[in-house]
Amino acid sequence: MTITATPPQPRTVVPRRSTLTTGRLPRWSVWVILAGALFAMLAVFGVLAAGSGEDLNIAGWLISSAVLYLAMIFTISAIVESRRKAVDRFVTGVVASAFLIAMVPLISVAVTVVVNGINRFDAEFFSSSMRNVVGEGGGVLHAIVGTVLITGMAALISIPIGLMAAVYLVEYGEGKRLGRGITFLVDVMTGIPSIVAGLFAYALFALFFGPGIRMGFMGSIALSVLMIPVVVRSTEEMLRLVPNELREAAYALGVPKWRTIVKVVLPTSIAGITTGIMLSISRVIGETAPLLITAGFTNSMNYDLFNGRMQTLPVFTYTEYANQGIPPEAYTDRAWAAALTLILIVMVLNLVARLVAKVFSPKTGR
């Protein structure tokens, strides 16, 4: 008689549902605790507001709710789970609260600018200047043209200088006295106030053309003083991320150093370099103080960087809000619309930087 062994049947494991007695809080408990903290503090602040006859203090309510939530989640987690898990949940709550606090001013500024600036987003605003305009009407075309020309010239000046300076610091000046000196000067230039850059450009051109000179190219020089250290620092950090193995492989094949930099190092880090350059442009495009001193302001179109005053969006926003006429609503509407236009330009630049970084980033797959 042949006896056939029956293979053991696999046991079916039924997952247990998380309850308050399994040593782990269910996922929905976090939201329940948060809702409880919000409603509890809403009741407290509602009673206080009703007693004092004032409006509800929304900021105080949210902050108090966050503090109460952190205390509740730590206490409940320590009782049901463990002290280690309670500390983890507490730190997670602190990080999430910090993120929300950081988002409040950003969202507030964005909403305020959109609500106030959308009133003048029309064809006339983007197709006309302020020449011979008093009161209502007019547009911002001359300021957009001036911003593009001045910032573009500043980029043409700053990008080559910043790239070559960063290449020298990483590839040639490592450990040398000149490299340390350049690094120190770049660090100092990173922290100088923008008004100092404007005064430097004005003093430089006043030596050759006399006092009272105003032109768009002076604004480009002032912005390039602010832009160069940002380009140098961002490019330097990206070049340092390139593995030395790539350089050594090129040297082993007999490739000269300059060609290794051009064909290996720069293409490998081009995505990060582009992002840093776009961020540096976004940093200087909204400067007002140096452009007030160097480029001045005008209500007419000016396409010549080397002749006459030139208007820019930050200066236009400042002058429209500071020098209000009749009716004042027309001036404030133009100021808010110009601010919204500047924000949209910066957003487009950041989107372009992300697109370029994605397209030119090194491909890791086959």
Coordinates of C-alpha atoms in Angstrom, one line a residue:
M1 CA 0.0 0.0 0.0
T2 CA 1.4 3.4 -1.0
I3 CA 0.9 6.3 1.4
T4 CA 0.9 9.7 -0.2
A5 CA 1.8 12.6 2.0
T6 CA -0.6 15.5 1.8
P7 CA 1.3 18.8 1.5
P8 CA 0.5 21.3 4.3
Q9 CA -2.2 23.8 3.4
P10 CA -1.2 27.4 3.8
R11 CA -3.0 29.1 6.6
T12 CA -5.0 32.2 5.8
V13 CA -4.0 35.1 7.9
V14 CA -6.9 37.5 8.6
P15 CA -5.6 40.9 9.3
R16 CA -6.8 42.4 12.6
R17 CA -8.5 45.7 12.5
S18 CA -6.8 48.5 14.5
T19 CA -8.7 49.4 17.6
L20 CA -7.9 51.4 20.7
T21 CA -6.8 48.2 22.4
T22 CA -4.3 46.8 19.8
G23 CA -1.5 49.2 20.8
R24 CA -1.8 51.3 17.7
L25 CA -4.2 54.2 17.0
P26 CA -6.3 53.9 13.9
R27 CA -5.7 56.2 11.1
W28 CA -8.9 58.2 11.5
S29 CA -8.1 59.0 15.1
V30 CA -5.6 61.8 14.1
W31 CA -8.4 63.6 12.2
V32 CA -10.9 63.1 15.0
I33 CA -8.4 64.6 17.5
L34 CA -7.7 67.5 15.2
A35 CA -11.4 68.2 14.7
G36 CA -12.0 67.9 18.4
A37 CA -9.3 70.5 19.1
L38 CA -10.7 72.9 16.5
F39 CA -14.2 72.6 17.8
A40 CA -13.1 72.9 21.5
M41 CA -11.1 76.1 20.9
L42 CA -13.8 77.5 18.6
A43 CA -16.3 77.2 21.5
V44 CA -13.8 78.9 23.9
F45 CA -13.0 81.8 21.5
G46 CA -16.7 82.1 20.5
V47 CA -17.6 82.7 24.1
L48 CA -14.8 85.2 24.6
A49 CA -15.8 87.1 21.4
A50 CA -19.4 87.1 22.5
G51 CA -18.5 88.5 25.9
S52 CA -16.3 91.2 24.6
G53 CA -18.5 92.1 21.6
E54 CA -15.5 91.7 19.2
D55 CA -15.0 89.5 16.1
L56 CA -13.6 86.0 16.4
N57 CA -9.8 86.0 16.6
I58 CA -9.1 83.5 13.8
A59 CA -5.3 83.6 14.3
G60 CA -5.6 83.0 18.0
W61 CA -8.1 80.2 17.5
L62 CA -5.9 78.4 15.0
I63 CA -2.8 78.7 17.1
S64 CA -4.6 77.5 20.2
S65 CA -6.1 74.6 18.4
A66 CA -2.7 73.5 17.1
V67 CA -1.3 73.6 20.7
L68 CA -4.2 71.7 22.0
Y69 CA -4.0 69.1 19.2
L70 CA -0.3 68.5 19.9
A71 CA -1.0 68.0 23.6
M72 CA -3.9 65.7 23.0
I73 CA -2.1 63.6 20.3
F74 CA 1.0 63.2 22.5
T75 CA -1.1 62.2 25.6
I76 CA -3.4 59.8 23.8
S77 CA -0.6 58.2 21.8
A78 CA 1.5 57.8 25.0
I79 CA -1.3 56.0 26.7
V80 CA -2.5 53.7 23.9
E81 CA 0.8 53.2 22.0
S82 CA 4.1 54.1 23.6
R83 CA 6.2 57.1 24.5
R84 CA 8.4 56.7 21.5
K85 CA 5.4 56.7 19.1
A86 CA 4.0 59.6 21.0
V87 CA 7.1 61.7 20.5
D88 CA 7.1 60.7 16.8
R89 CA 3.5 61.9 16.4
F90 CA 4.3 65.1 18.3
V91 CA 7.2 66.0 16.1
T92 CA 5.2 65.2 13.0
G93 CA 2.5 67.6 14.2
V94 CA 5.1 70.3 14.9
V95 CA 6.5 69.9 11.4
A96 CA 3.1 70.0 9.8
S97 CA 2.2 73.1 11.9
A98 CA 5.4 74.9 10.8
F99 CA 4.6 74.1 7.2
L100 CA 1.1 75.5 7.5
I101 CA 2.4 78.6 9.3
A102 CA 4.9 79.2 6.5
M103 CA 2.2 78.8 3.9
V104 CA -0.1 81.4 5.5
P105 CA 1.7 84.6 4.4
L106 CA 2.4 83.1 0.9
I107 CA -1.3 82.3 0.4
S108 CA -2.4 85.6 1.9
V109 CA -0.1 87.6 -0.4
A110 CA -1.1 85.7 -3.4
V111 CA -4.9 86.0 -2.7
T112 CA -4.6 89.7 -1.9
V113 CA -2.7 90.5 -5.0
V114 CA -5.0 88.5 -7.2
V115 CA -8.2 90.0 -5.7
N116 CA -7.0 93.6 -6.0
G117 CA -5.1 93.3 -9.2
I118 CA -7.6 91.4 -11.4
N119 CA -9.7 94.6 -11.8
R120 CA -7.2 96.1 -14.3
F121 CA -6.3 93.0 -16.2
D122 CA -7.6 94.1 -19.6
A123 CA -6.3 94.8 -23.1
E124 CA -5.7 98.5 -22.5
F125 CA -3.5 97.7 -19.4
F126 CA -1.1 95.6 -21.4
S127 CA -1.1 97.5 -24.7
S128 CA -0.6 101.1 -23.6
S129 CA 1.7 103.3 -21.5
M130 CA 1.0 106.1 -19.1
R131 CA 2.0 108.9 -21.5
N132 CA -0.4 111.8 -21.2
V133 CA -2.7 109.7 -18.9
V134 CA -4.1 111.5 -15.8
G135 CA -6.6 109.6 -13.6
E136 CA -8.2 106.5 -15.0
G137 CA -6.9 104.5 -17.9
G138 CA -3.4 103.9 -19.0
G139 CA -1.3 100.8 -19.0
V140 CA 1.9 99.1 -18.0
L141 CA 3.5 98.2 -21.4
H142 CA 6.4 100.6 -20.9
A143 CA 7.2 99.1 -17.5
I144 CA 7.0 95.5 -18.9
V145 CA 9.4 96.5 -21.7
G146 CA 11.8 98.2 -19.3
T147 CA 11.7 95.3 -16.9
V148 CA 12.5 92.8 -19.7
L149 CA 15.3 94.9 -21.2
I150 CA 17.0 95.8 -17.9
T151 CA 16.8 92.3 -16.4
G152 CA 17.8 90.7 -19.7
M153 CA 20.9 92.9 -19.9
A154 CA 21.7 92.1 -16.2
A155 CA 21.5 88.4 -17.0
L156 CA 23.8 88.7 -20.0
I157 CA 26.3 90.4 -17.8
S158 CA 26.0 88.2 -14.8
I159 CA 25.6 84.7 -16.2
P160 CA 29.0 84.4 -18.0
I161 CA 30.9 86.1 -15.1
G162 CA 29.2 83.9 -12.5
L163 CA 29.7 80.7 -14.5
M164 CA 33.4 81.3 -15.2
A165 CA 34.0 82.3 -11.6
A166 CA 32.3 79.2 -10.3
V167 CA 34.3 77.0 -12.7
Y168 CA 37.5 78.6 -11.5
L169 CA 36.6 78.1 -7.8
V170 CA 35.8 74.4 -8.3
E171 CA 38.2 73.2 -11.0
Y172 CA 41.2 75.5 -10.7
G173 CA 41.2 77.5 -7.5
E174 CA 40.6 74.8 -4.9
G175 CA 42.9 75.5 -1.9
K176 CA 44.6 78.5 -3.6
R177 CA 44.8 81.9 -2.0
L178 CA 43.0 83.6 -5.0
G179 CA 40.2 81.1 -4.7
R180 CA 39.7 81.8 -1.0
G181 CA 39.7 85.5 -1.7
I182 CA 37.1 85.2 -4.4
T183 CA 34.9 83.0 -2.1
F184 CA 35.2 85.7 0.6
L185 CA 34.2 88.5 -1.7
V186 CA 31.3 86.5 -3.1
D187 CA 30.0 85.9 0.4
V188 CA 30.3 89.6 1.2
M189 CA 28.5 90.5 -2.0
T190 CA 25.7 88.1 -1.2
G191 CA 24.8 90.1 1.9
I192 CA 25.0 93.7 0.6
P193 CA 21.8 95.7 0.6
S194 CA 20.3 96.4 -2.8
I195 CA 20.4 100.2 -2.3
V196 CA 24.2 99.9 -2.0
A197 CA 24.4 98.3 -5.5
G198 CA 22.3 101.1 -6.9
L199 CA 24.6 103.7 -5.3
F200 CA 27.6 102.0 -6.7
A201 CA 26.2 102.0 -10.2
Y202 CA 25.2 105.6 -9.9
A203 CA 28.6 106.7 -8.6
L204 CA 30.3 104.7 -11.3
F205 CA 28.4 106.4 -14.2
A206 CA 28.4 109.8 -12.5
L207 CA 32.2 109.8 -12.8
F208 CA 32.0 109.6 -16.6
F209 CA 28.6 111.3 -17.4
G210 CA 28.2 113.7 -14.5
P211 CA 25.6 113.8 -11.7
G212 CA 22.0 113.3 -12.5
I213 CA 22.6 110.7 -15.1
R214 CA 19.8 108.1 -15.5
M215 CA 19.6 105.2 -18.0
G216 CA 18.5 101.6 -18.2
F217 CA 22.0 100.2 -18.5
M218 CA 22.8 101.7 -15.1
G219 CA 20.0 99.6 -13.7
S220 CA 21.4 96.5 -15.4
I221 CA 24.8 97.1 -13.8
A222 CA 23.2 97.5 -10.3
L223 CA 21.1 94.3 -10.8
S224 CA 24.2 92.4 -12.0
V225 CA 26.0 93.3 -8.8
L226 CA 23.2 91.6 -6.9
M227 CA 22.9 88.7 -9.3
I228 CA 26.5 87.6 -9.8
P229 CA 27.1 86.2 -6.2
V230 CA 23.9 84.2 -6.5
V231 CA 24.9 82.7 -9.8
V232 CA 28.4 81.9 -8.5
R233 CA 27.1 80.2 -5.3
S234 CA 24.4 78.1 -7.0
T235 CA 26.7 77.1 -9.9
E236 CA 29.5 76.3 -7.5
E237 CA 27.3 73.9 -5.5
M238 CA 26.1 72.2 -8.6
L239 CA 29.6 71.7 -10.0
R240 CA 30.7 70.2 -6.7
L241 CA 28.0 67.6 -6.9
V242 CA 29.5 66.1 -10.1
P243 CA 31.3 62.9 -9.2
N244 CA 35.1 63.0 -9.5
E245 CA 35.0 59.6 -11.2
L246 CA 33.6 61.3 -14.3
R247 CA 36.5 63.7 -14.4
E248 CA 39.0 60.9 -13.8
A249 CA 37.5 58.8 -16.6
A250 CA 37.8 61.7 -19.0
Y251 CA 41.4 62.3 -18.0
A252 CA 42.2 58.6 -18.4
L253 CA 41.1 58.8 -22.0
G254 CA 43.5 61.7 -22.6
V255 CA 40.8 64.5 -22.7
P256 CA 42.2 67.9 -21.8
K257 CA 40.9 69.5 -18.6
W258 CA 39.1 72.4 -20.4
R259 CA 37.3 69.9 -22.7
T260 CA 36.4 67.7 -19.7
I261 CA 34.7 70.8 -18.1
V262 CA 32.8 71.7 -21.3
K263 CA 31.8 68.2 -22.3
V264 CA 31.4 66.4 -19.0
V265 CA 31.1 68.6 -16.0
L266 CA 28.9 71.3 -17.3
P267 CA 26.4 69.0 -19.1
T268 CA 26.1 66.9 -16.0
S269 CA 25.2 69.8 -13.8
I270 CA 23.3 71.9 -16.4
A271 CA 19.9 71.3 -14.8
G272 CA 20.9 72.6 -11.4
I273 CA 22.8 75.5 -13.0
T274 CA 19.8 76.6 -15.0
T275 CA 17.6 76.4 -11.9
G276 CA 20.0 78.6 -10.0
I277 CA 20.2 81.1 -12.8
M278 CA 16.5 81.4 -13.0
L279 CA 16.2 81.8 -9.3
S280 CA 18.8 84.6 -9.4
I281 CA 16.8 86.4 -12.1
S282 CA 13.7 86.0 -10.0
R283 CA 15.6 87.5 -7.1
V284 CA 16.6 90.7 -8.9
I285 CA 13.6 91.3 -11.1
G286 CA 11.6 92.7 -8.2
E287 CA 14.2 95.1 -6.9
T288 CA 13.0 98.7 -6.5
A289 CA 15.5 100.8 -4.6
P290 CA 18.5 100.4 -7.0
L291 CA 16.3 101.0 -10.1
L292 CA 14.9 104.2 -8.5
I293 CA 18.4 105.6 -8.3
T294 CA 19.8 104.3 -11.6
A295 CA 17.0 103.9 -14.2
G296 CA 14.6 106.4 -12.7
F297 CA 11.0 106.4 -13.8
T298 CA 9.1 107.7 -16.8
N299 CA 5.6 107.5 -18.3
S300 CA 6.7 107.0 -21.9
M301 CA 8.1 104.0 -23.9
N302 CA 11.8 103.7 -24.0
Y303 CA 13.5 100.9 -25.9
D304 CA 17.1 102.2 -25.6
L305 CA 19.0 101.0 -22.6
F306 CA 21.7 103.7 -23.1
N307 CA 19.6 106.8 -23.5
G308 CA 17.1 108.3 -21.1
R309 CA 15.1 107.1 -18.1
M310 CA 13.4 103.7 -18.2
Q311 CA 10.4 102.4 -16.3
T312 CA 10.2 99.0 -14.6
L313 CA 7.4 97.1 -12.9
P314 CA 8.6 97.4 -9.3
V315 CA 9.2 101.2 -9.7
F316 CA 5.8 101.6 -11.5
T317 CA 4.1 99.8 -8.6
Y318 CA 5.8 102.0 -6.1
T319 CA 5.1 105.3 -7.9
E320 CA 1.5 104.5 -8.6
Y321 CA 0.8 103.7 -5.0
A322 CA 2.9 106.5 -3.4
N323 CA 1.8 109.3 -5.8
Q324 CA -2.0 108.8 -5.9
G325 CA -4.1 111.3 -7.8
I326 CA -7.8 111.7 -8.5
P327 CA -9.5 109.3 -8.4
P328 CA -7.1 107.4 -6.0
E329 CA -8.8 104.0 -6.9
A330 CA -7.4 104.2 -10.4
Y331 CA -3.8 104.5 -9.1
T332 CA -4.1 101.7 -6.6
D333 CA -5.7 99.4 -9.2
R334 CA -2.8 100.0 -11.5
A335 CA -0.3 99.3 -8.7
W336 CA -2.0 96.0 -7.7
A337 CA -2.3 95.0 -11.4
A338 CA 1.4 95.7 -11.9
A339 CA 2.3 93.7 -8.8
L340 CA 0.3 90.8 -10.1
T341 CA 2.0 91.0 -13.5
L342 CA 5.4 90.9 -11.8
I343 CA 4.4 87.8 -9.8
L344 CA 3.1 86.1 -12.9
I345 CA 6.5 86.8 -14.7
V346 CA 8.4 85.3 -11.8
M347 CA 6.1 82.3 -11.8
V348 CA 6.7 81.8 -15.5
L349 CA 10.5 82.0 -14.9
N350 CA 10.3 79.3 -12.2
L351 CA 8.2 77.1 -14.5
V352 CA 10.7 77.5 -17.3
A353 CA 13.5 76.6 -14.8
R354 CA 11.7 73.4 -13.8
L355 CA 11.1 72.5 -17.4
V356 CA 14.7 73.1 -18.4
A357 CA 15.9 71.1 -15.4
K358 CA 13.7 68.2 -16.3
V359 CA 14.7 68.2 -20.0
F360 CA 18.5 68.6 -19.4
S361 CA 18.9 66.5 -16.3
P362 CA 21.1 63.4 -16.7
K363 CA 19.2 60.4 -17.7
T364 CA 19.7 57.5 -15.2
G365 CA 17.8 54.8 -17.1
R366 CA 18.7 53.0 -20.3

